[in-house]
Structure formats: structure tokens, C-alpha cells
């Protein structure tokens, strides 16, 4: 029948007959011949004649006319054709023949239809290829992102001209693949196939961007390349990362440097023999020389640790608005772990770019979700797992740092400066261990807690003995004094207090001694700790005398511990006397107790408190004399800005003789009863052989101080010095002075010389009282009526160190016109026998010193020798604080030379070219002063300029020295020297001053108390201008 219709050209009926008869292919041909588009495609669909139908569609598309489309209802035809193609494609998709499927998809009428169809089937791979073939690289890159194909995405972004994003993706890929290759547990970075090739591609793409971005990518590529680099190169990468604001570069570089410390043999560490205030600058300098130290280890641990803490802060607020503050750290965390944040149905998901990474194994597999090739987790599980990883990492590295510090601590005993090195190691151990124990981000196991607590106990149990050493002279080191002012040291000592008051049972005298000594050594504790101390000292298990002492010491000062200042005589005097009285009573109670009891107070603590008692009893007359070691302790207690004002003699009618008698009696008992004394030392777990000579020296020193401050007990001192079993324990350089001068009487000058010889000089401290009769070239003078800061006091107590920091081998001999009324006055000696005083105090140069100076001793020549090396980068140790000290000396030299030239140049015969040399010298000095007067960051930029100027100045030295010598030797020099505080002092009448100093130097302050007071009144009326003492030897 169909053929009949065909012969009659009734094609539609023929097609129907063929279709009903199952002759689908023939029916399709007939329909196609008659342009029955819809019927043709329908008959092709049922028997799956997809290729035949596809051929018809292609033919119709190629030969279609407007008339045809209109005649056949163009839109309807398009719709039927699209439906046929989709059915064909869907059929092949169901049969997993995506290649055949794509033949039909590409025949879709628009790219949007193709995208929608493929996305509905989640055929992203096919869609990605389609977009790329169509030149839609940006769309293809987005699809690659959805598929987790980061390398493909980066390549496509590059093709789309988005070079910056492409380079970053290459770097991210290298980062997480360097960490999470198979069987890797993460850090350190490792090599993998194509790593260098991918990094090269990242740099190649970056060349199309700005130079700054290209520099950033090159730095990141070097950091990630895992090539072996020395410390200085790695540190350069770290600095570059900081300039580029690259958190990732900073963290990885710092970790590499930290690992280098942990891998290095302990013998490679350089020991610092000075206190490092600026760890950043110190570390920069050390690492630039490929050297490491305890300080650099701690610096890079702290640097790296702080960055990781910021990652924890990001994780804490990852789903809040606060996340922006830590977004850079969050980005690094995601990149490091190989995670990308995406959105699925408006919900944030965290796609695992490497689902086999070791850190993912901690996750329960049931928490993993999958979408095609993507494996992802939700925000809650990402945060939990990331926190766990970084917690483990931070704890692991921290433990390694602690182990390393402990090893270095043990090694430090072999160091010549072992005490300071040991205490620095202990403070760092304490700092690191306390952070790990108390960090809110770490959940340490009981085992780790126990280990960390061991480190804390190691440091705290030893720290007290270092801060308050058996050899009390060791506390005189400037580094120890500086260390005491640090927050770590203060927290350390507070921890020791807590541990002592936390022990159960009756409070022992050993615990009391340690707590009270620390309170006096701290100068200030918070109110909560004060209350805890009082609570522990109260009751049947406490100690009433010591509780009363602490109450009067602390009770009237509000929420903070007192500074011990006498701000108001009326309100403070009773309290000051009460402190003295209560300390006396508490010490008597301690002295009368059974010293054989468990944990009795140690000799060191007991004598520390005895020395403080002497100060309290002595300062009632407006001044006191004490050893430098005890003064340093007292000054720490006074704090930075105290201004004790002692005019208490009008209120105190009776000098506290009984207190001095108590002190002397205690000392004599200890010296007379060697057996009990040595047993006391032994029971305190101290080596008798090593410590007994030190104890004898300290006891004899206390008798000397009692004599100097009371005018009494000279006979007691003579008696002790007449006993060989005592003198044989004393240092020879100390005993020789006393033995040589014993027949001439022992006065303050003799004792000052003796104590200076053992490097613990006397300090005469004015609290407003009259101490004009003291003319001691071997003593230090301090006037506490002027506000003093720690930095100023450092320069008085440690002038040799100040001098060394300035690079000076010699200095102008200087001395304040009045040792009690100037801001601060100290007299010390360098190796040339020239006196030296800190540069920022009022000073005046004596004529004799100017004669000795002869131009060649001008203060700055030696400084320029050191600064000259800056031109070649050989002297990296100059810090901003040292620069300010040097600046003061440069300005003084400018003023000195200018003043002398102005006074004598008119009368001097000087060649014109030499005058030009001096003028040029002054100009260059001013340029150096200006270059030093900058902020700390700018100082580094000026180093080369300062070095070049110094070199020029040194080159002028042969020419200008003769003329300066000529001018300095002119008679009648009248110098006014300005200080940094704007003060000025005029020098005059030198000869009269010198003769008067010689006349007064024989003053004997060792007479009886009454005679002494009379003598003091007389001497107080004498002129005290420009006193001049004899030169001393090097300390």
C-alpha cells in the first residue's frame, strides 16, 4: 500500500503506511523527501535511527530557505529538531557513550542550549571541552574550577588573559602538592613530577603583569622550589614576602629558618654575652651572616607561632563578619591544606583538592560528600579538622623548640658567660612552655601537659637562684640588670611566688625568704597576688611577723604594689618607719627560729633582707651608703620614676642604733660560729667549699656598711680584720687595701677603694640630705632627688658598657660639679685611666683633662673608627638606641670644638687650608648628627652615608689633630657644654677646685656618730665646685 501511495506521489500517506508496517527507515526517507520534518524525526526516534535523523537535520540546515521555514512553521520545526537531538544525546549518555552524545549536542541550535543540557547531566568535562573549542576560555576556566581541576583552570585563565589569577593558581597547586604527596604527613615541602615546570609557567604568566607582581611570583616560586638555600637567602625571601604582604611566604620562610635552627648542632649556636633588646634587629643581622643564636631561635619561633595563632583566629570567626581581619591567614590555611571554598545551592562547601591528603584521614569518611569528581566537607567539619591539624603542628614545633632550648641550657654551662646564657635559656624555656600550656587554641593531652609542666618547673626552680645569686656580685652584670626589667622576668618571679605560697602545710622560713625577696626585687605586684600572699601568711600555718611586714609594705598603695617612694613626708613618714620596724621584727623572729628546721631561710635570702634593712635604717638621715649590688636591687624596687624625698631628720628624733646593733650582732655570730654557719649552708643545699668565702666577704661587707652609715662599729670591724680565719677567706685585692691602710684608720675612701677592687663599688645615694663631705673618687654618686629612669641608671651603674657601646677607647675626663646635686654623677675608669661619664648627663671638662686630651683624645675619633665599617657593611650591631647615644657624643664634640675655636681662633696663627679642614670637619659632624636623628626604620637606610662621612672625618684626622691640640692647650679655657636635656654648666677656677679636692679628700667619716654630725655641718658649708679625685685603675 505504501508503494502505491509512493507511486502516486502521496508521500505523507506512503510514509504512514511504511511506518505502520515497521519499515521505519523507508518511512523516514519518504517523509524526508516530502519535507515532512516532524514526521521524519518522529519515525527516526522510535527505532533509534539517530544517525539517519541527524543526517536529515544537517541536510535541512544546509539547504533551508525562508519559505521552507515559514511553510513548515519554523519555530515548531526548530523545537522538534532540538527535542530529537536531545533525545539522541540523552540516549548515548545513558549508554555512557559521551563521544557520540557530543555529536548531537554540538548540533544544538545555541551554546546556551548546549550548556544547559550538559550541566543538567553534570557532564562538566564535555562542557569544558566544548567551551574551550569555542574559544570561551573564561567560561571553561570556571568549569574547570567546578571540577577541581586547578591546573586546567590556570591554563585556561592564562588563555583568557587573566595572568595574575593563573599564576596564583599554579603557586597554590605547587604548595599543596609539595605537602600532601602520597605517604607524606605534610611539612616539609617535597619534590613532585612537573613541580619546576609548573613554577616556570607561573613566572611566565606573571611576566605579563606589573613588575611588582612578577617579583612576588618569583619570590614565591623560589620559596616553594625546595632548593637548598642558606639562612641568609631564606631570610631575604622572608623579607621580600613581608614587602609583598605574602602571609604564605612569611610562614614558610620562617618555618624553614626555624627548622634550620632545630637541625643544627648545638655547637653551631653563637652565644651572646650581652642582653639583646631588639630581637628583630639582632636576628636580621645574625641570619644575614648565616649565624644562629638562642635569640634567633626564639625570634623565629615567636614569628612563626604568631602567624599560626592568626590562622586559629581565622578559623574561630570563619563564618562571621570578623573573618575579613584574618582573611589572608584564612587563604593561606586553605591553600596549605589544598582546600577551595565554593558554593553549592547557596551553601559554602570546602572542596578537597587532594582528598587523599594525610590530614583528611582524621575525618570520618561518612562526613565526606561527593559531587561528580569533587569531594567536599561542610564548614563545621573543615574548621574542626583544620584546628586539629594546626594544633598538632604548633605543639610539635613548640616541643622541638623546648627540647632544643633545654639542650642549649645544658651546653651553656660550658660557656664563659654561663650565668647570663643559662638564665636567657631558662626565660625562653619558661616563655615557650607557658604559651603552650595556656594557649586557648591548644588542647594538650595529659602527657603533653606533664612534659610542658616539667619545662616550667625546670625554669622556675632554677630562675630564683640566678636572679638572686649566691655570689651577690654576679647580679651586677648590666645584662642581668636589664633582664630584671623585662616582662618575662617579672612574670617568671611572680610564678615563683605562686609556687611557694601554693604549697600546703605550715609556711617555712625558706618559702618566706623567697617570697619576700622577690617582692622587694619586683617593686610592684598586682592586687590579686598581694591578697593571695597575705592569705597564705595569715593563720596558724602562716607567719605573723612577716605578714605584718608585707601588710605595711603593701597595704596603703591601692591596687598596685608600692614603689617605695617618699612622695609626701607627712603622709609617708610613719609608713616608712613602720616598714623599717616591721622588717626588723620579722628578721629578729627569723634569726631566733630553729635554723635546723626543714627549709629554713637560705643565707642568700637572709643577708639580702639584712642589706635592705640597712638601707631603710640609713636613709632616715637623707642619704645612705651601700654597695652597687644592693643599690641596684633597691633601685629596681623604687621603679622608674620615684623621687624619694628624705628630710626625715626633723621628724626622727632618735637614730635607729638598735637596728644597726642587731645587724652587727647577727654578722658576728655567723662569723664566730663557723660550724653552725657551714651547717646552715649545707642544709640550704649549697656547696660549702665554694660559698663560704663568698659568705664571709658579704658578712664583712655588711659590717663595713653598718659602720659607714652609722659612724659606729669601727672597733668591731678592726676586730674581725684582725682574725686570720676571717681575712684568709677574703679576696686578696680587697684585704690588701684594708691591711695596708688599717694603721691610718679606715674611712670611706679606703673602703671605697677596697670595694672597687672587687668590682662592687660603694654608691653614695642622696635623698635630699647633706652628703657634701664625701669626696670619693672610687665611689659612685647618685642624687635621687632628680627623676631617674632605668636607662639613666644603667649609664651610671655600668659606664664601661656604655663606653663600649659607643666604640670608645678613651674619653674626656668628666665629673659633675656637685656629686649630690647634679642629675647623676658617676666616676669610673677606662683602660687609659681616664674618667668617663654617660653622655646624656650634665658634665664639665677640667683644664687638666683638656691638656691631657691634646686633640687626639677627642671623643668621637674612636666612634668614627667603628662607624667607618658601616660603609662596607662590617658592623651590623649598631642599634637605634646606640645610635642615639653616639649622636649625643657627636653633638658634644661639635659644641666642644666650636667653643674652643671661637675663643682662641682669633689669637691663633693657623693656615687657611687647615681652617677649611676644621670647618669641613664641623659640617660633616653635623651631617652625621642629622643622619642619626631619624626613626629606627630610616636609620638602616642612612648607614652607608654615616660610614662614608666617618671615613672622610678620619681622613682629616692627621690635618686637624695638630690645630685642635694647639687650641685645646690655650690657657683660660672656659667651656659651657650642653647636655641632651638642655642643661649647661660653666667650667672655671680649675686650680682652686683641684687644690680644694686634695684638701678635702682626707676627710674621715669614721669618727663617732656625734663627732661625725658636727663635722658634716662644717663641711656642708664648703664650696663643692669641680671636685677632683685621683685616677683609678681599670675595673
mmCIF file of N, CA and C in Angstrom, residues 489-545:
data_model
loop_
_atom_site.group_PDB
_atom_site.id
_atom_site.type_symbol
_atom_site.label_atom_id
_atom_site.label_comp_id
_atom_site.label_asym_id
_atom_site.label_seq_id
_atom_site.Cartn_x
_atom_site.Cartn_y
_atom_site.Cartn_z
ATOM 1 N N UNK A 489 60.739 38.291 82.760
ATOM 2 C CA UNK A 489 61.390 38.100 84.054
ATOM 3 C C UNK A 489 60.419 38.370 85.195
ATOM 4 N N UNK A 490 59.632 39.429 85.066
ATOM 5 C CA UNK A 490 58.676 39.763 86.115
ATOM 6 C C UNK A 490 57.632 38.656 86.272
ATOM 7 N N UNK A 491 57.125 38.171 85.155
ATOM 8 C CA UNK A 491 56.144 37.079 85.213
ATOM 9 C C UNK A 491 56.759 35.825 85.812
ATOM 10 N N UNK A 492 58.018 35.603 85.463
ATOM 11 C CA UNK A 492 58.766 34.472 85.990
ATOM 12 C C UNK A 492 58.783 34.503 87.522
ATOM 13 N N UNK A 493 59.167 35.661 88.057
ATOM 14 C CA UNK A 493 59.292 35.800 89.511
ATOM 15 C C UNK A 493 57.935 35.689 90.193
ATOM 16 N N UNK A 494 56.908 36.219 89.557
ATOM 17 C CA UNK A 494 55.562 36.071 90.118
ATOM 18 C C UNK A 494 55.168 34.597 90.181
ATOM 19 N N UNK A 495 55.567 33.861 89.168
ATOM 20 C CA UNK A 495 55.271 32.423 89.160
ATOM 21 C C UNK A 495 55.976 31.723 90.312
ATOM 22 N N UNK A 496 57.207 32.149 90.618
ATOM 23 C CA UNK A 496 57.930 31.558 91.747
ATOM 24 C C UNK A 496 57.190 31.854 93.055
ATOM 25 N N UNK A 497 56.666 33.071 93.185
ATOM 26 C CA UNK A 497 55.874 33.403 94.373
ATOM 27 C C UNK A 497 54.674 32.478 94.471
ATOM 28 N N UNK A 498 53.949 32.326 93.379
ATOM 29 C CA UNK A 498 52.740 31.487 93.371
ATOM 30 C C UNK A 498 53.072 30.061 93.781
ATOM 31 N N UNK A 499 54.172 29.537 93.258
ATOM 32 C CA UNK A 499 54.533 28.157 93.588
ATOM 33 C C UNK A 499 54.891 28.015 95.062
ATOM 34 N N UNK A 500 55.519 29.031 95.637
ATOM 35 C CA UNK A 500 55.892 28.951 97.053
ATOM 36 C C UNK A 500 54.691 29.096 97.981
ATOM 37 N N UNK A 501 53.727 29.942 97.639
ATOM 38 C CA UNK A 501 52.565 30.113 98.524
ATOM 39 C C UNK A 501 51.499 29.059 98.266
ATOM 40 N N UNK A 502 51.666 28.269 97.194
ATOM 41 C CA UNK A 502 50.679 27.240 96.879
ATOM 42 C C UNK A 502 50.949 25.934 97.616
ATOM 43 N N UNK A 503 52.131 25.804 98.190
ATOM 44 C CA UNK A 503 52.468 24.576 98.906
ATOM 45 C C UNK A 503 51.646 24.464 100.190
ATOM 46 N N UNK A 504 51.227 23.258 100.499
ATOM 47 C CA UNK A 504 50.389 23.023 101.677
ATOM 48 C C UNK A 504 51.244 22.965 102.943
ATOM 49 N N UNK A 505 50.565 23.000 104.088
ATOM 50 C CA UNK A 505 51.248 22.887 105.368
ATOM 51 C C UNK A 505 51.736 24.227 105.872
ATOM 52 N N UNK A 506 52.505 24.187 106.966
ATOM 53 C CA UNK A 506 52.985 25.419 107.569
ATOM 54 C C UNK A 506 54.016 26.086 106.675
ATOM 55 N N UNK A 507 53.891 27.388 106.606
ATOM 56 C CA UNK A 507 54.806 28.186 105.805
ATOM 57 C C UNK A 507 56.218 28.100 106.390
ATOM 58 N N UNK A 508 57.179 27.694 105.577
ATOM 59 C CA UNK A 508 58.553 27.576 106.069
ATOM 60 C C UNK A 508 59.280 28.911 105.901
ATOM 61 N N UNK A 509 60.368 29.054 106.660
ATOM 62 C CA UNK A 509 61.155 30.279 106.531
ATOM 63 C C UNK A 509 61.838 30.351 105.164
ATOM 64 N N UNK A 510 62.077 29.210 104.560
ATOM 65 C CA UNK A 510 62.635 29.212 103.207
ATOM 66 C C UNK A 510 61.652 29.805 102.211
ATOM 67 N N UNK A 511 60.369 29.383 102.318
ATOM 68 C CA UNK A 511 59.342 29.946 101.451
ATOM 69 C C UNK A 511 59.163 31.433 101.710
ATOM 70 N N UNK A 512 59.165 31.806 102.983
ATOM 71 C CA UNK A 512 59.030 33.221 103.346
ATOM 72 C C UNK A 512 60.154 34.045 102.729
ATOM 73 N N UNK A 513 61.378 33.555 102.875
ATOM 74 C CA UNK A 513 62.525 34.289 102.350
ATOM 75 C C UNK A 513 62.424 34.504 100.852
ATOM 76 N N UNK A 514 62.072 33.447 100.138
ATOM 77 C CA UNK A 514 61.985 33.567 98.681
ATOM 78 C C UNK A 514 60.876 34.542 98.266
ATOM 79 N N UNK A 515 59.728 34.458 98.920
ATOM 80 C CA UNK A 515 58.605 35.327 98.570
ATOM 81 C C UNK A 515 58.940 36.791 98.856
ATOM 82 N N UNK A 516 59.459 37.069 100.042
ATOM 83 C CA UNK A 516 59.732 38.457 100.422
ATOM 84 C C UNK A 516 60.847 39.050 99.567
ATOM 85 N N UNK A 517 61.882 38.281 99.300
ATOM 86 C CA UNK A 517 62.975 38.776 98.460
ATOM 87 C C UNK A 517 62.455 39.110 97.061
ATOM 88 N N UNK A 518 61.576 38.266 96.522
ATOM 89 C CA UNK A 518 61.024 38.537 95.190
ATOM 90 C C UNK A 518 60.148 39.785 95.215
ATOM 91 N N UNK A 519 59.348 39.951 96.255
ATOM 92 C CA UNK A 519 58.517 41.153 96.367
ATOM 93 C C UNK A 519 59.397 42.393 96.334
ATOM 94 N N UNK A 520 60.463 42.369 97.111
ATOM 95 C CA UNK A 520 61.377 43.517 97.139
ATOM 96 C C UNK A 520 62.141 43.661 95.832
ATOM 97 N N UNK A 521 62.355 42.553 95.141
ATOM 98 C CA UNK A 521 63.081 42.584 93.873
ATOM 99 C C UNK A 521 62.210 42.949 92.693
ATOM 100 N N UNK A 522 60.892 42.780 92.843
ATOM 101 C CA UNK A 522 59.984 43.120 91.751
ATOM 102 C C UNK A 522 59.638 44.605 91.742
ATOM 103 N N UNK A 523 59.368 45.146 92.923
ATOM 104 C CA UNK A 523 58.991 46.541 93.002
ATOM 105 C C UNK A 523 57.507 46.772 92.852
ATOM 106 N N UNK A 524 56.762 45.837 92.250
ATOM 107 C CA UNK A 524 55.335 46.041 92.086
ATOM 108 C C UNK A 524 54.679 44.713 91.732
ATOM 109 N N UNK A 525 53.620 44.362 92.448
ATOM 110 C CA UNK A 525 52.834 43.190 92.098
ATOM 111 C C UNK A 525 51.370 43.600 92.084
ATOM 112 N N UNK A 526 50.555 42.822 91.418
ATOM 113 C CA UNK A 526 49.150 43.210 91.321
ATOM 114 C C UNK A 526 48.401 42.881 92.612
ATOM 115 N N UNK A 527 47.250 43.466 92.743
ATOM 116 C CA UNK A 527 46.479 43.384 93.976
ATOM 117 C C UNK A 527 46.043 41.954 94.288
ATOM 118 N N UNK A 528 45.697 41.203 93.243
ATOM 119 C CA UNK A 528 45.233 39.821 93.457
ATOM 120 C C UNK A 528 46.335 38.962 94.069
ATOM 121 N N UNK A 529 47.553 39.092 93.529
ATOM 122 C CA UNK A 529 48.668 38.313 94.064
ATOM 123 C C UNK A 529 48.985 38.756 95.496
ATOM 124 N N UNK A 530 48.919 40.049 95.736
ATOM 125 C CA UNK A 530 49.152 40.578 97.087
ATOM 126 C C UNK A 530 48.171 39.946 98.078
ATOM 127 N N UNK A 531 46.912 39.862 97.709
ATOM 128 C CA UNK A 531 45.908 39.266 98.591
ATOM 129 C C UNK A 531 46.196 37.789 98.842
ATOM 130 N N UNK A 532 46.627 37.101 97.789
ATOM 131 C CA UNK A 532 46.949 35.676 97.948
ATOM 132 C C UNK A 532 48.134 35.487 98.893
ATOM 133 N N UNK A 533 49.112 36.386 98.796
ATOM 134 C CA UNK A 533 50.277 36.298 99.693
ATOM 135 C C UNK A 533 49.844 36.511 101.142
ATOM 136 N N UNK A 534 49.063 37.551 101.378
ATOM 137 C CA UNK A 534 48.603 37.829 102.746
ATOM 138 C C UNK A 534 47.767 36.673 103.289
ATOM 139 N N UNK A 535 46.926 36.122 102.451
ATOM 140 C CA UNK A 535 46.086 34.996 102.874
ATOM 141 C C UNK A 535 46.944 33.811 103.307
ATOM 142 N N UNK A 536 48.020 33.559 102.545
ATOM 143 C CA UNK A 536 48.893 32.422 102.878
ATOM 144 C C UNK A 536 49.717 32.698 104.121
ATOM 145 N N UNK A 537 50.108 33.968 104.362
ATOM 146 C CA UNK A 537 50.940 34.310 105.511
ATOM 147 C C UNK A 537 50.123 34.433 106.796
ATOM 148 N N UNK A 538 48.810 34.463 106.664
ATOM 149 C CA UNK A 538 47.936 34.611 107.827
ATOM 150 C C UNK A 538 47.570 33.235 108.391
ATOM 151 N N UNK A 539 47.085 33.213 109.628
ATOM 152 C CA UNK A 539 46.585 31.980 110.222
ATOM 153 C C UNK A 539 47.658 31.133 110.873
ATOM 154 N N UNK A 540 47.230 29.971 111.327
ATOM 155 C CA UNK A 540 48.133 29.091 112.092
ATOM 156 C C UNK A 540 49.248 28.518 111.228
ATOM 157 N N UNK A 541 49.041 28.460 109.926
ATOM 158 C CA UNK A 541 50.077 27.937 109.032
ATOM 159 C C UNK A 541 50.911 29.055 108.414
ATOM 160 N N UNK A 542 50.662 30.288 108.814
ATOM 161 C CA UNK A 542 51.394 31.408 108.250
ATOM 162 C C UNK A 542 52.514 31.870 109.167
ATOM 163 N N UNK A 543 52.793 33.160 109.141
ATOM 164 C CA UNK A 543 53.841 33.740 109.967
ATOM 165 C C UNK A 543 53.475 35.197 110.233
ATOM 166 N N UNK A 544 53.101 35.479 111.449
ATOM 167 C CA UNK A 544 52.558 36.801 111.793
ATOM 168 C C UNK A 544 53.550 37.939 111.584
ATOM 169 N N UNK A 545 54.807 37.860 112.084
ATOM 170 C CA UNK A 545 55.721 38.990 111.875
ATOM 171 C C UNK A 545 55.913 39.344 110.402
#
